[in-house]
PDB file of C-alpha atoms in Angstrom:
ATOM      1  CA  MET A 692       7.576  42.940  41.142  1.00 51.00           C
ATOM      2  CA  LEU A 693       8.649  44.005  37.676  1.00 55.00           C
ATOM      3  CA  LYS A 694      11.774  41.836  37.907  1.00 64.00           C
ATOM      4  CA  LYS A 695       9.709  38.709  38.749  1.00 63.00           C
ATOM      5  CA  SER A 696       7.364  39.176  35.782  1.00 70.00           C
ATOM      6  CA  PHE A 697      10.375  39.542  33.495  1.00 66.00           C
ATOM      7  CA  PHE A 698      12.247  36.455  34.698  1.00 63.00           C
ATOM      8  CA  ILE A 699       9.330  34.000  34.851  1.00 70.00           C
ATOM      9  CA  PRO A 700       8.860  33.717  31.038  1.00 67.00           C
ATOM     10  CA  ILE A 701      12.624  33.454  30.564  1.00 68.00           C
ATOM     11  CA  LEU A 702      12.836  30.734  33.204  1.00 60.00           C
ATOM     12  CA  GLY A 703       9.974  28.873  31.495  1.00 64.00           C
ATOM     13  CA  ALA A 704      11.726  29.052  28.122  1.00 65.00           C
ATOM     14  CA  VAL A 705      15.001  27.794  29.592  1.00 62.00           C
ATOM     15  CA  LEU A 706      13.234  24.879  31.274  1.00 63.00           C
ATOM     16  CA  CYS A 707      11.488  23.889  28.008  1.00 59.00           C
ATOM     17  CA  LEU A 708      14.691  23.932  25.947  1.00 58.00           C
ATOM     18  CA  PRO A 709      15.864  20.390  26.889  1.00 61.00           C
ATOM     19  CA  ALA A 710      12.465  18.964  25.916  1.00 56.00           C
ATOM     20  CA  GLY A 711      12.709  20.566  22.464  1.00 54.00           C
ATOM     21  CA  VAL A 712      16.198  19.180  21.924  1.00 50.00           C
ATOM     22  CA  ALA A 713      15.018  15.698  22.922  1.00 50.00           C
ATOM     23  CA  LEU A 714      12.094  15.881  20.483  1.00 50.00           C
ATOM     24  CA  ALA A 715      14.382  16.957  17.649  1.00 51.00           C
ATOM     25  CA  ALA A 716      16.746  14.068  18.394  1.00 49.00           C
ATOM     26  CA  ASP A 717      13.832  11.608  18.194  1.00 50.00           C
ATOM     27  CA  ALA A 718      12.815  12.959  14.765  1.00 49.00           C
ATOM     28  CA  ALA A 719      16.236  12.390  13.169  1.00 48.00           C
ATOM     29  CA  PRO A 720      16.102   8.563  13.013  1.00 47.00           C
ATOM     30  CA  ALA A 721      12.627   8.698  11.501  1.00 50.00           C
ATOM     31  CA  ALA A 722      13.925  10.794   8.598  1.00 48.00           C
ATOM     32  CA  GLY A 723      16.747   8.306   8.012  1.00 48.00           C
ATOM     33  CA  GLN A 724      14.291   5.426   8.046  1.00 50.00           C
ATOM     34  CA  VAL A 725      12.170   7.055   5.354  1.00 48.00           C
ATOM     35  CA  GLN A 726      15.249   7.627   3.203  1.00 54.00           C
ATOM     36  CA  ASN A 727      16.310   3.986   3.666  1.00 55.00           C
ATOM     37  CA  GLN A 728      12.857   2.770   2.630  1.00 57.00           C
ATOM     38  CA  MET A 729      13.352   4.505  -0.718  1.00 77.00           C
ATOM     39  CA  MET A 730      16.708   2.749  -1.228  1.00 87.00           C
ATOM     40  CA  TYR A 731      16.263  -0.551  -3.036  1.00 89.00           C
ATOM     41  CA  GLY A 732      17.364  -3.436  -0.804  1.00 91.00           C
ATOM     42  CA  SER A 733      18.202  -1.193   2.159  1.00 90.00           C
ATOM     43  CA  GLN A 734      16.907  -3.839   4.565  1.00 90.00           C
ATOM     44  CA  LEU A 735      19.718  -6.125   3.376  1.00 91.00           C
ATOM     45  CA  MET A 736      22.458  -3.512   3.789  1.00 94.00           C
ATOM     46  CA  THR A 737      24.495  -2.375   6.775  1.00 94.00           C
ATOM     47  CA  PRO A 738      24.429   1.325   7.666  1.00 95.00           C
ATOM     48  CA  LYS A 739      27.978   1.614   6.291  1.00 96.00           C
ATOM     49  CA  GLU A 740      26.927   0.044   2.973  1.00 95.00           C
ATOM     50  CA  ARG A 741      24.008   2.490   2.676  1.00 94.00           C
ATOM     51  CA  VAL A 742      26.322   5.450   3.276  1.00 95.00           C
ATOM     52  CA  GLU A 743      28.789   4.134   0.680  1.00 96.00           C
ATOM     53  CA  TYR A 744      26.026   3.604  -1.883  1.00 95.00           C
ATOM     54  CA  ARG A 745      24.705   7.138  -1.379  1.00 94.00           C
ATOM     55  CA  ALA A 746      28.242   8.501  -1.738  1.00 95.00           C
ATOM     56  CA  LYS A 747      28.656   6.608  -5.037  1.00 94.00           C
ATOM     57  CA  LEU A 748      25.430   8.105  -6.362  1.00 93.00           C
ATOM     58  CA  ARG A 749      26.417  11.605  -5.301  1.00 94.00           C
ATOM     59  CA  ALA A 750      29.838  11.227  -6.929  1.00 96.00           C
ATOM     60  CA  ALA A 751      28.348  10.218 -10.294  1.00 95.00           C
ATOM     61  CA  LYS A 752      29.074  12.892 -12.883  1.00 96.00           C
ATOM     62  CA  THR A 753      26.199  12.133 -15.257  1.00 96.00           C
ATOM     63  CA  ILE A 754      22.662  10.825 -15.120  1.00 95.00           C
ATOM     64  CA  GLN A 755      23.776   7.826 -17.174  1.00 96.00           C
ATOM     65  CA  GLU A 756      26.501   6.985 -14.669  1.00 96.00           C
ATOM     66  CA  ARG A 757      24.026   7.280 -11.799  1.00 95.00           C
ATOM     67  CA  GLU A 758      21.583   4.975 -13.570  1.00 94.00           C
ATOM     68  CA  ARG A 759      24.379   2.448 -14.213  1.00 96.00           C
ATOM     69  CA  ILE A 760      25.254   2.499 -10.491  1.00 95.00           C
ATOM     70  CA  ARG A 761      21.576   1.971  -9.609  1.00 94.00           C
ATOM     71  CA  GLN A 762      21.287  -0.929 -12.051  1.00 94.00           C
ATOM     72  CA  GLU A 763      24.402  -2.600 -10.642  1.00 95.00           C
ATOM     73  CA  HIS A 764      23.071  -2.061  -7.119  1.00 94.00           C
ATOM     74  CA  HIS A 765      19.733  -3.572  -8.121  1.00 93.00           C
ATOM     75  CA  GLU A 766      21.435  -6.690  -9.480  1.00 93.00           C
ATOM     76  CA  GLU A 767      23.595  -7.020  -6.349  1.00 94.00           C
ATOM     77  CA  MET A 768      20.561  -6.686  -4.068  1.00 93.00           C
ATOM     78  CA  MET A 769      18.597  -9.268  -6.079  1.00 93.00           C
ATOM     79  CA  GLU A 770      21.495 -11.712  -5.756  1.00 94.00           C
ATOM     80  CA  LEU A 771      21.894 -11.005  -2.034  1.00 93.00           C
ATOM     81  CA  ALA A 772      18.146 -11.401  -1.453  1.00 93.00           C
ATOM     82  CA  LYS A 773      18.211 -14.745  -3.256  1.00 93.00           C
ATOM     83  CA  LYS A 774      21.120 -15.952  -1.070  1.00 94.00           C
ATOM     84  CA  ARG A 775      19.289 -14.894   2.096  1.00 91.00           C
ATOM     85  CA  GLY A 776      15.910 -16.237   1.008  1.00 93.00           C
ATOM     86  CA  VAL A 777      14.307 -12.790   1.001  1.00 89.00           C
ATOM     87  CA  THR A 778      11.902 -11.480  -1.626  1.00 89.00           C
ATOM     88  CA  LEU A 779      12.449  -7.984  -2.986  1.00 86.00           C
ATOM     89  CA  PRO A 780      10.247  -6.172  -5.502  1.00 84.00           C
ATOM     90  CA  ALA A 781      11.377  -6.977  -9.046  1.00 81.00           C
ATOM     91  CA  VAL A 782      11.547  -3.307  -9.987  1.00 77.00           C
ATOM     92  CA  PRO A 783      13.527  -0.709  -7.984  1.00 67.00           C
ATOM     93  CA  PRO A 784      12.028   2.760  -7.331  1.00 62.00           C
ATOM     94  CA  VAL A 785      11.895   4.782 -10.539  1.00 62.00           C
ATOM     95  CA  GLY A 786      14.772   7.229 -10.892  1.00 54.00           C
ATOM     96  CA  GLY A 787      16.123   6.413  -7.456  1.00 49.00           C
ATOM     97  CA  ALA A 788      13.077   7.924  -5.716  1.00 46.00           C
ATOM     98  CA  GLY A 789      14.599  11.393  -5.558  1.00 46.00           C
ATOM     99  CA  MET A 790      18.093  10.415  -4.471  1.00 45.00           C
ATOM    100  CA  GLY A 791      21.140  12.376  -5.445  1.00 45.00           C
ATOM    101  CA  PRO A 792      21.902  16.049  -5.826  1.00 47.00           C
ATOM    102  CA  GLY A 793      20.347  18.177  -8.504  1.00 46.00           C
ATOM    103  CA  ARG A 794      17.157  16.183  -8.860  1.00 44.00           C
ATOM    104  CA  MET A 795      15.144  19.384  -9.116  1.00 43.00           C
ATOM    105  CA  ASN A 796      16.920  20.298 -12.352  1.00 43.00           C
ATOM    106  CA  GLY A 797      16.117  16.880 -13.774  1.00 45.00           C
ATOM    107  CA  GLY A 798      12.416  17.669 -13.792  1.00 44.00           C
ATOM    108  CA  ALA A 799      11.607  15.767 -10.616  1.00 46.00           C
ATOM    109  CA  GLY A 800      11.536  18.800  -8.325  1.00 47.00           C
ATOM    110  CA  MET A 801       9.076  21.486  -7.428  1.00 49.00           C
ATOM    111  CA  GLY A 802       8.205  24.088  -9.978  1.00 49.00           C
ATOM    112  CA  GLY A 803       5.684  25.452 -12.374  1.00 50.00           C
ATOM    113  CA  GLY A 804       5.885  22.554 -14.829  1.00 48.00           C
ATOM    114  CA  ALA A 805       4.413  23.087 -18.292  1.00 53.00           C
ATOM    115  CA  ALA A 806       2.131  25.852 -17.063  1.00 52.00           C
ATOM    116  CA  GLY A 807       5.004  27.754 -15.340  1.00 45.00           C
TER     117      GLY A 807
END
């Protein structure tokens, strides 16, 4: 009797494991979609182009270089939108909407602020 009461919870946990993995797999695309919504003109880009753009931003050595890359990207997306007859907002997200490494040190991250 003791053996049965020990194995039943373990069996239940093992049977629930595939459901948890499936739920986690469903959540991954949603996170990517949110990130793409923050990327100016992402709806006009292929997945490969989005990956390449993110890599360019990450490789930028300075904030100025990153802003130059964003500005060039903005101009390219405006031109592409015009060619395709699509309307994009005139202004891209401010500061890249949190993209790129080290954003917390740039004052855009969590922290105590002026009071901290």
